[in-house]
């Protein structure tokens, strides 16, 4: 195996640290720990069909959704993997209504971790790709005590690192610490993430659009016109293609590699759409932008939005810059 392909995630993280002479190694330690948690969750996801981990816990979460056993496993696994390293002052998860404080006997650190432990979990039984999404900030609250909600409600451009793990045909760990986007595939033979996607750049245009067309009737006129435009026009002589998994991480990962657009708009029923700003849209927008793409809420850059609550939703249109620019023209036209 050529040496380049033997670039493991830990080695890549440590080499990345050299780009930051002021680095203390803490961010590296966090990313390494996330890699470990990803391996454990991947193992559980891969054998989900075999062990009693499918189905529900009988609990409902802050969104009124039934909590699946695997959601809770991933949620608890991430907290246990990340709470004792002394790196965080506070955490927050899609599965918890409130911010998560560190156990009193653990050292408090300067970082903030926000995560969606298992995105797309309604697809688990159907063995469709699901994922974990993470977002890392520096604390802004004063002092060295426990962090606060304000630490968790920072605009996305302040992220120091973000990424996701796709548990699909293979498990891929994708992250950016501000210098490019890198993808690592888990080699089950020796349980290590190996660099498989080096310095990912999203194409400026793509042939694929991804949206739940089932909501078509409640979309804005501008968005309907844009989708119609794609349906009657061609890209490089070929028709545009609709691809929608219904697992944001899977749809975003495909968009990152092939180009095109991923959209979860607001509509008449849900003006703010469905997806969460803090631990879904901000981290994936950080990745899309670091790869040369664009992510907006229909008007503004997602990363410039200031969250006002932990679980707030936002419309999202993310992907290739030329495609999002064209989409924006259709949305703006409607306002004229
Ligand atoms: P679940 O976690 O409930 O499966 O929801 C998945 C998700 O949050 C995101 O991954 C998808 O992009 C989106 O919801 C799918 O929503 P629709 O089913 O409304 O299209």
Short mmCIF file of C-alpha atoms and ligand atoms in Angstrom, two decimals:
data_model
loop_
_atom_site.label_atom_id
_atom_site.label_comp_id
_atom_site.label_asym_id
_atom_site.label_seq_id
_atom_site.Cartn_x
_atom_site.Cartn_y
_atom_site.Cartn_z
CA UNK A 1 0.00 0.00 0.00
CA UNK A 2 1.60 3.34 -1.11
CA UNK A 3 2.66 5.42 1.93
CA UNK A 4 0.25 8.28 1.08
CA UNK A 5 -2.65 5.93 1.55
CA UNK A 6 -1.19 4.99 4.90
CA UNK A 7 -2.04 8.41 6.23
CA UNK A 8 -4.03 7.58 9.34
CA UNK A 9 -6.45 10.03 10.97
CA UNK A 10 -4.26 10.42 14.10
CA UNK A 11 -1.17 11.17 11.97
CA UNK A 12 -3.12 13.64 9.83
CA UNK A 13 -4.45 15.44 12.90
CA UNK A 14 -1.00 15.68 14.48
CA UNK A 15 0.55 16.91 11.23
CA UNK A 16 -2.26 19.47 10.94
CA UNK A 17 -1.37 20.69 14.42
CA UNK A 18 2.09 21.67 13.15
CA UNK A 19 0.35 24.34 11.01
CA UNK A 20 -0.57 26.05 14.28
CA UNK A 21 2.59 26.91 16.25
CA UNK A 22 0.35 28.25 19.06
CA UNK A 23 -1.50 24.92 19.30
CA UNK A 24 -1.61 23.18 22.71
CA UNK A 25 -2.57 19.80 21.28
CA UNK A 26 -6.01 19.96 22.88
CA UNK A 27 -7.93 20.23 19.62
CA UNK A 28 -5.94 17.28 18.28
CA UNK A 29 -6.80 15.26 21.37
CA UNK A 30 -10.50 16.10 20.87
CA UNK A 31 -10.48 15.02 17.21
CA UNK A 32 -8.63 11.82 18.12
CA UNK A 33 -11.22 11.04 20.80
CA UNK A 34 -14.03 11.67 18.30
CA UNK A 35 -12.35 9.21 15.96
CA UNK A 36 -12.40 6.61 18.71
CA UNK A 37 -16.07 7.25 19.53
CA UNK A 38 -16.87 6.95 15.81
CA UNK A 39 -15.30 3.49 15.68
CA UNK A 40 -17.37 2.27 18.64
CA UNK A 41 -20.61 3.69 17.21
CA UNK A 42 -19.75 2.28 13.79
CA UNK A 43 -19.37 -1.19 15.28
CA UNK A 44 -22.75 -0.92 17.00
CA UNK A 45 -24.44 0.42 13.86
CA UNK A 46 -22.95 -2.31 11.68
CA UNK A 47 -24.32 -5.05 13.89
CA UNK A 48 -27.60 -3.25 14.63
CA UNK A 49 -29.62 -5.81 12.67
CA UNK A 50 -28.21 -8.63 14.77
CA UNK A 51 -28.42 -7.43 18.34
CA UNK A 52 -31.28 -6.08 20.37
CA UNK A 53 -30.39 -2.44 19.61
CA UNK A 54 -32.96 -1.69 16.96
CA UNK A 55 -36.35 -0.34 17.97
CA UNK A 56 -37.25 2.19 20.58
CA UNK A 57 -36.31 2.98 24.13
CA UNK A 58 -39.89 3.95 24.95
CA UNK A 59 -38.57 7.47 25.67
CA UNK A 60 -39.33 10.63 23.63
CA UNK A 61 -36.79 13.43 23.17
CA UNK A 62 -37.14 17.23 23.31
CA UNK A 63 -38.52 17.18 19.75
CA UNK A 64 -41.29 14.74 20.70
CA UNK A 65 -39.56 12.05 18.63
CA UNK A 66 -39.39 8.46 19.85
CA UNK A 67 -35.79 7.81 20.93
CA UNK A 68 -34.25 4.74 19.33
CA UNK A 69 -31.86 2.54 21.26
CA UNK A 70 -29.05 3.31 18.82
CA UNK A 71 -29.63 7.12 19.18
CA UNK A 72 -29.26 6.80 22.93
CA UNK A 73 -26.24 4.51 22.60
CA UNK A 74 -24.51 7.02 20.31
CA UNK A 75 -25.51 9.94 22.56
CA UNK A 76 -24.14 8.29 25.69
CA UNK A 77 -21.05 6.95 23.88
CA UNK A 78 -20.09 10.46 22.74
CA UNK A 79 -20.59 11.95 26.19
CA UNK A 80 -18.55 9.21 27.86
CA UNK A 81 -15.81 9.47 25.24
CA UNK A 82 -15.57 13.25 25.49
CA UNK A 83 -16.37 14.24 29.10
CA UNK A 84 -13.20 13.20 30.92
CA UNK A 85 -10.38 14.63 28.79
CA UNK A 86 -10.50 18.03 30.44
CA UNK A 87 -11.05 19.77 27.09
CA UNK A 88 -14.66 20.91 27.36
CA UNK A 89 -16.54 23.39 29.51
CA UNK A 90 -19.95 22.35 28.15
CA UNK A 91 -21.58 20.08 25.57
CA UNK A 92 -24.97 19.90 23.85
CA UNK A 93 -26.73 17.15 21.93
CA UNK A 94 -29.80 16.75 19.75
CA UNK A 95 -30.92 14.12 22.26
CA UNK A 96 -30.84 16.41 25.29
CA UNK A 97 -33.16 19.37 25.88
CA UNK A 98 -30.60 21.23 27.95
CA UNK A 99 -26.87 21.88 27.77
CA UNK A 100 -24.76 19.05 29.17
CA UNK A 101 -22.41 19.96 32.01
CA UNK A 102 -19.24 18.02 32.69
CA UNK A 103 -19.29 15.66 35.71
CA UNK A 104 -18.07 17.66 38.75
CA UNK A 105 -14.98 15.45 39.23
CA UNK A 106 -13.71 16.09 35.70
CA UNK A 107 -11.43 19.00 34.74
CA UNK A 108 -13.17 21.82 32.83
CA UNK A 109 -11.58 22.93 29.56
CA UNK A 110 -11.79 25.77 27.03
CA UNK A 111 -13.72 24.04 24.28
CA UNK A 112 -17.44 23.51 23.51
CA UNK A 113 -18.80 20.36 21.80
CA UNK A 114 -22.16 20.31 20.00
CA UNK A 115 -23.36 17.14 18.29
CA UNK A 116 -26.17 15.19 16.65
CA UNK A 117 -25.30 11.68 17.85
CA UNK A 118 -27.17 9.77 15.15
CA UNK A 119 -28.68 11.72 12.30
CA UNK A 120 -31.16 9.98 10.03
CA UNK A 121 -32.08 7.41 12.66
CA UNK A 122 -35.53 6.90 11.17
CA UNK A 123 -33.66 5.06 8.40
CA UNK A 124 -31.83 2.58 10.65
CA UNK A 125 -34.19 -0.36 10.23
CA UNK A 126 -33.98 0.07 6.47
CA UNK A 127 -30.17 -0.18 6.69
CA UNK A 128 -29.81 3.24 5.03
CA UNK A 129 -26.70 5.36 5.76
CA UNK A 130 -26.90 7.39 8.97
CA UNK A 131 -24.38 9.63 10.65
CA UNK A 132 -22.94 11.58 13.56
CA UNK A 133 -22.40 15.34 13.21
CA UNK A 134 -20.06 17.38 15.45
CA UNK A 135 -19.14 21.03 15.92
CA UNK A 136 -16.35 22.49 18.11
CA UNK A 137 -15.97 26.06 19.43
CA UNK A 138 -13.79 27.84 21.99
CA UNK A 139 -15.66 28.99 25.07
CA UNK A 140 -16.70 32.66 25.24
CA UNK A 141 -18.05 32.66 28.79
CA UNK A 142 -15.66 34.23 31.28
CA UNK A 143 -13.66 32.31 33.89
CA UNK A 144 -12.77 28.64 34.14
CA UNK A 145 -16.04 27.39 35.59
CA UNK A 146 -18.73 25.35 33.84
CA UNK A 147 -19.73 26.67 30.41
CA UNK A 148 -23.08 28.27 29.69
CA UNK A 149 -25.77 28.35 27.02
CA UNK A 150 -24.05 31.38 25.41
CA UNK A 151 -21.04 29.15 24.68
CA UNK A 152 -23.39 26.91 22.67
CA UNK A 153 -25.15 29.71 20.75
CA UNK A 154 -22.19 31.11 18.80
CA UNK A 155 -22.45 31.87 15.04
CA UNK A 156 -21.09 29.05 12.88
CA UNK A 157 -18.12 30.99 11.48
CA UNK A 158 -16.60 30.79 14.97
CA UNK A 159 -16.28 26.99 14.77
CA UNK A 160 -12.65 25.86 15.20
CA UNK A 161 -13.44 22.47 13.72
CA UNK A 162 -16.45 20.47 12.54
CA UNK A 163 -17.34 17.31 10.70
CA UNK A 164 -19.43 14.23 10.42
CA UNK A 165 -19.14 10.47 10.29
CA UNK A 166 -21.19 8.53 7.75
CA UNK A 167 -22.06 4.96 8.74
CA UNK A 168 -22.80 3.59 5.28
CA UNK A 169 -21.31 0.91 2.99
CA UNK A 170 -18.13 1.98 4.76
CA UNK A 171 -17.62 4.31 7.68
CA UNK A 172 -16.12 7.66 6.69
CA UNK A 173 -14.89 10.37 9.05
CA UNK A 174 -14.94 13.79 7.38
CA UNK A 175 -13.56 16.85 9.14
CA UNK A 176 -12.14 20.33 8.71
CA UNK A 177 -10.14 22.33 11.19
CA UNK A 178 -10.21 25.34 8.89
CA UNK A 179 -7.55 24.14 6.42
CA UNK A 180 -9.33 22.03 3.85
CA UNK A 181 -11.70 19.09 4.18
CA UNK A 182 -10.44 15.54 4.56
CA UNK A 183 -12.19 12.15 4.51
CA UNK A 184 -10.92 9.01 6.22
CA UNK A 185 -12.36 5.54 5.62
CA UNK A 186 -12.36 3.04 8.48
CA UNK A 187 -10.36 -0.05 7.56
CA UNK A 188 -12.17 -2.77 9.53
CA UNK A 189 -9.13 -5.05 9.11
CA UNK A 190 -7.08 -3.08 11.59
CA UNK A 191 -9.66 -0.63 12.89
CA UNK A 192 -7.97 2.55 11.72
CA UNK A 193 -9.27 5.51 9.69
CA UNK A 194 -7.13 5.94 6.55
CA UNK A 195 -7.04 9.03 4.35
CA UNK A 196 -9.31 8.23 1.39
CA UNK A 197 -10.44 11.72 0.36
CA UNK A 198 -7.58 14.24 0.42
CA UNK A 199 -8.38 17.98 0.44
CA UNK A 200 -11.93 17.59 -0.89
CA UNK A 201 -13.10 20.36 -3.26
CA UNK A 202 -16.81 20.45 -4.15
CA UNK A 203 -17.38 20.96 -7.90
CA UNK A 204 -18.61 24.47 -8.80
CA UNK A 205 -21.68 22.94 -10.46
CA UNK A 206 -23.35 19.57 -10.22
CA UNK A 207 -26.06 17.55 -11.91
CA UNK A 208 -27.72 16.35 -8.73
CA UNK A 209 -30.32 18.13 -6.63
CA UNK A 210 -31.49 16.74 -3.30
CA UNK A 211 -34.77 17.76 -1.67
CA UNK A 212 -37.87 16.03 -0.29
CA UNK A 213 -40.24 16.69 -3.21
CA UNK A 214 -43.06 15.32 -1.11
CA UNK A 215 -43.30 18.82 0.37
CA UNK A 216 -43.53 20.46 -3.08
CA UNK A 217 -47.00 21.94 -2.63
CA UNK A 218 -46.02 23.89 0.45
CA UNK A 219 -42.85 25.42 -1.08
CA UNK A 220 -42.43 29.06 -2.08
CA UNK A 221 -43.10 30.04 -5.71
CA UNK A 222 -39.41 30.85 -6.26
CA UNK A 223 -38.29 27.41 -5.13
CA UNK A 224 -40.96 25.67 -7.24
CA UNK A 225 -39.72 27.66 -10.27
CA UNK A 226 -36.11 26.63 -9.55
CA UNK A 227 -37.00 22.92 -9.33
CA UNK A 228 -39.06 23.23 -12.52
CA UNK A 229 -36.04 24.88 -14.15
CA UNK A 230 -33.90 21.86 -13.22
CA UNK A 231 -36.54 19.44 -14.45
CA UNK A 232 -36.78 21.01 -17.92
CA UNK A 233 -33.13 21.93 -18.44
CA UNK A 234 -29.99 19.89 -18.91
CA UNK A 235 -26.56 19.93 -17.34
CA UNK A 236 -23.75 19.13 -19.79
CA UNK A 237 -26.41 17.74 -22.14
CA UNK A 238 -27.89 15.41 -19.56
CA UNK A 239 -31.02 15.82 -17.40
CA UNK A 240 -30.54 16.88 -13.77
CA UNK A 241 -30.94 14.01 -11.29
CA UNK A 242 -32.95 13.98 -8.06
CA UNK A 243 -31.27 12.07 -5.23
CA UNK A 244 -32.71 12.13 -1.69
CA UNK A 245 -31.77 9.64 1.03
CA UNK A 246 -33.54 11.46 3.85
CA UNK A 247 -30.39 11.20 5.96
CA UNK A 248 -28.77 14.63 5.89
CA UNK A 249 -25.22 13.31 6.40
CA UNK A 250 -25.56 10.91 3.46
CA UNK A 251 -27.12 13.58 1.21
CA UNK A 252 -24.50 16.17 2.21
CA UNK A 253 -21.60 13.73 1.74
CA UNK A 254 -22.77 12.89 -1.81
CA UNK A 255 -23.23 16.61 -2.55
CA UNK A 256 -19.69 17.33 -1.28
CA UNK A 257 -18.18 14.71 -3.61
CA UNK A 258 -20.39 14.99 -6.72
CA UNK A 259 -21.57 18.60 -6.48
CA UNK A 260 -25.08 19.92 -6.88
CA UNK A 261 -27.41 21.03 -4.13
CA UNK A 262 -28.90 19.76 -0.86
CA UNK A 263 -31.99 21.67 0.22
CA UNK A 264 -34.28 21.51 3.23
CA UNK A 265 -36.39 24.65 2.79
CA UNK A 266 -38.84 26.32 5.04
CA UNK A 267 -42.40 25.89 3.81
CA UNK A 268 -45.96 26.92 4.61
CA UNK A 269 -46.20 24.27 7.34
CA UNK A 270 -42.69 24.67 8.77
CA UNK A 271 -41.45 28.18 7.89
CA UNK A 272 -38.10 27.37 9.54
CA UNK A 273 -37.80 23.96 7.87
CA UNK A 274 -36.83 20.88 9.91
CA UNK A 275 -33.05 20.86 10.37
CA UNK A 276 -31.27 22.27 13.42
CA UNK A 277 -28.93 25.23 13.11
CA UNK A 278 -26.58 24.51 16.03
CA UNK A 279 -25.61 20.82 15.58
CA UNK A 280 -26.76 19.99 12.02
CA UNK A 281 -26.64 23.01 9.68
CA UNK A 282 -23.65 24.89 11.17
CA UNK A 283 -21.20 21.95 11.08
CA UNK A 284 -22.17 20.77 7.57
CA UNK A 285 -22.09 24.38 6.30
CA UNK A 286 -18.56 24.72 7.76
CA UNK A 287 -17.53 21.65 5.76
CA UNK A 288 -19.28 22.74 2.55
CA UNK A 289 -17.68 26.20 2.71
CA UNK A 290 -14.22 24.80 3.56
CA UNK A 291 -14.53 22.69 0.38
CA UNK A 292 -15.36 25.75 -1.74
CA UNK A 293 -19.15 25.50 -1.66
CA UNK A 294 -21.91 27.76 -0.36
CA UNK A 295 -24.57 27.29 2.37
CA UNK A 296 -27.43 29.77 2.88
CA UNK A 297 -30.80 29.89 4.60
CA UNK A 298 -32.31 31.31 1.42
CA UNK A 299 -30.94 34.77 2.15
CA UNK A 300 -27.99 34.78 4.53
CA UNK A 301 -24.90 32.63 4.97
CA UNK A 302 -25.82 29.90 7.47
CA UNK A 303 -22.49 30.50 9.27
CA UNK A 304 -23.46 34.15 9.96
CA UNK A 305 -26.71 33.27 11.70
CA UNK A 306 -26.64 33.79 15.48
CA UNK A 307 -28.60 31.00 17.18
CA UNK A 308 -31.10 32.14 19.82
CA UNK A 309 -31.91 28.67 21.16
CA UNK A 310 -30.20 25.29 21.26
CA UNK A 311 -32.66 23.35 19.11
CA UNK A 312 -33.78 26.07 16.70
CA UNK A 313 -34.38 25.12 13.08
CA UNK A 314 -33.29 26.89 9.90
CA UNK A 315 -33.94 26.42 6.19
CA UNK A 316 -30.76 25.27 4.43
CA UNK A 317 -29.61 25.36 0.80
CA UNK A 318 -26.06 24.00 0.52
CA UNK A 319 -23.77 22.83 -2.23
CA UNK A 320 -21.96 23.93 -5.39
CA UNK A 321 -21.49 27.68 -5.54
CA UNK A 322 -22.81 28.22 -9.09
CA UNK A 323 -25.92 26.12 -8.36
CA UNK A 324 -26.70 27.92 -5.08
CA UNK A 325 -26.16 31.27 -6.83
CA UNK A 326 -28.70 30.30 -9.50
CA UNK A 327 -31.15 29.05 -6.85
CA UNK A 328 -30.78 32.35 -4.98
CA UNK A 329 -31.75 34.26 -8.15
CA UNK A 330 -35.04 32.32 -8.28
CA UNK A 331 -35.67 32.92 -4.56
CA UNK A 332 -34.82 36.64 -4.84
CA UNK A 333 -37.01 37.10 -7.93
CA UNK A 334 -39.97 36.18 -5.80
CA UNK A 335 -39.23 39.10 -3.46
CA UNK A 336 -39.15 41.73 -6.28
P1 LIG B 1 -34.41 11.50 11.52
O1 LIG B 1 -33.19 11.65 12.36
O2 LIG B 1 -35.71 11.61 12.28
O3 LIG B 1 -34.34 10.29 10.63
O4 LIG B 1 -34.45 12.77 10.54
C1 LIG B 1 -33.44 12.86 9.62
C2 LIG B 1 -33.28 14.36 9.31
O5 LIG B 1 -33.09 15.09 10.44
C3 LIG B 1 -32.17 14.60 8.31
O6 LIG B 1 -31.15 13.67 8.39
C4 LIG B 1 -32.85 14.53 6.97
O7 LIG B 1 -32.22 15.33 6.01
C5 LIG B 1 -34.26 15.02 7.26
O8 LIG B 1 -34.47 14.82 8.67
C6 LIG B 1 -35.27 14.22 6.51
O9 LIG B 1 -36.52 14.81 6.76
P2 LIG B 1 -37.79 14.46 5.84
O10 LIG B 1 -38.11 13.04 6.15
O11 LIG B 1 -38.83 15.45 6.28
O12 LIG B 1 -37.38 14.68 4.42
#
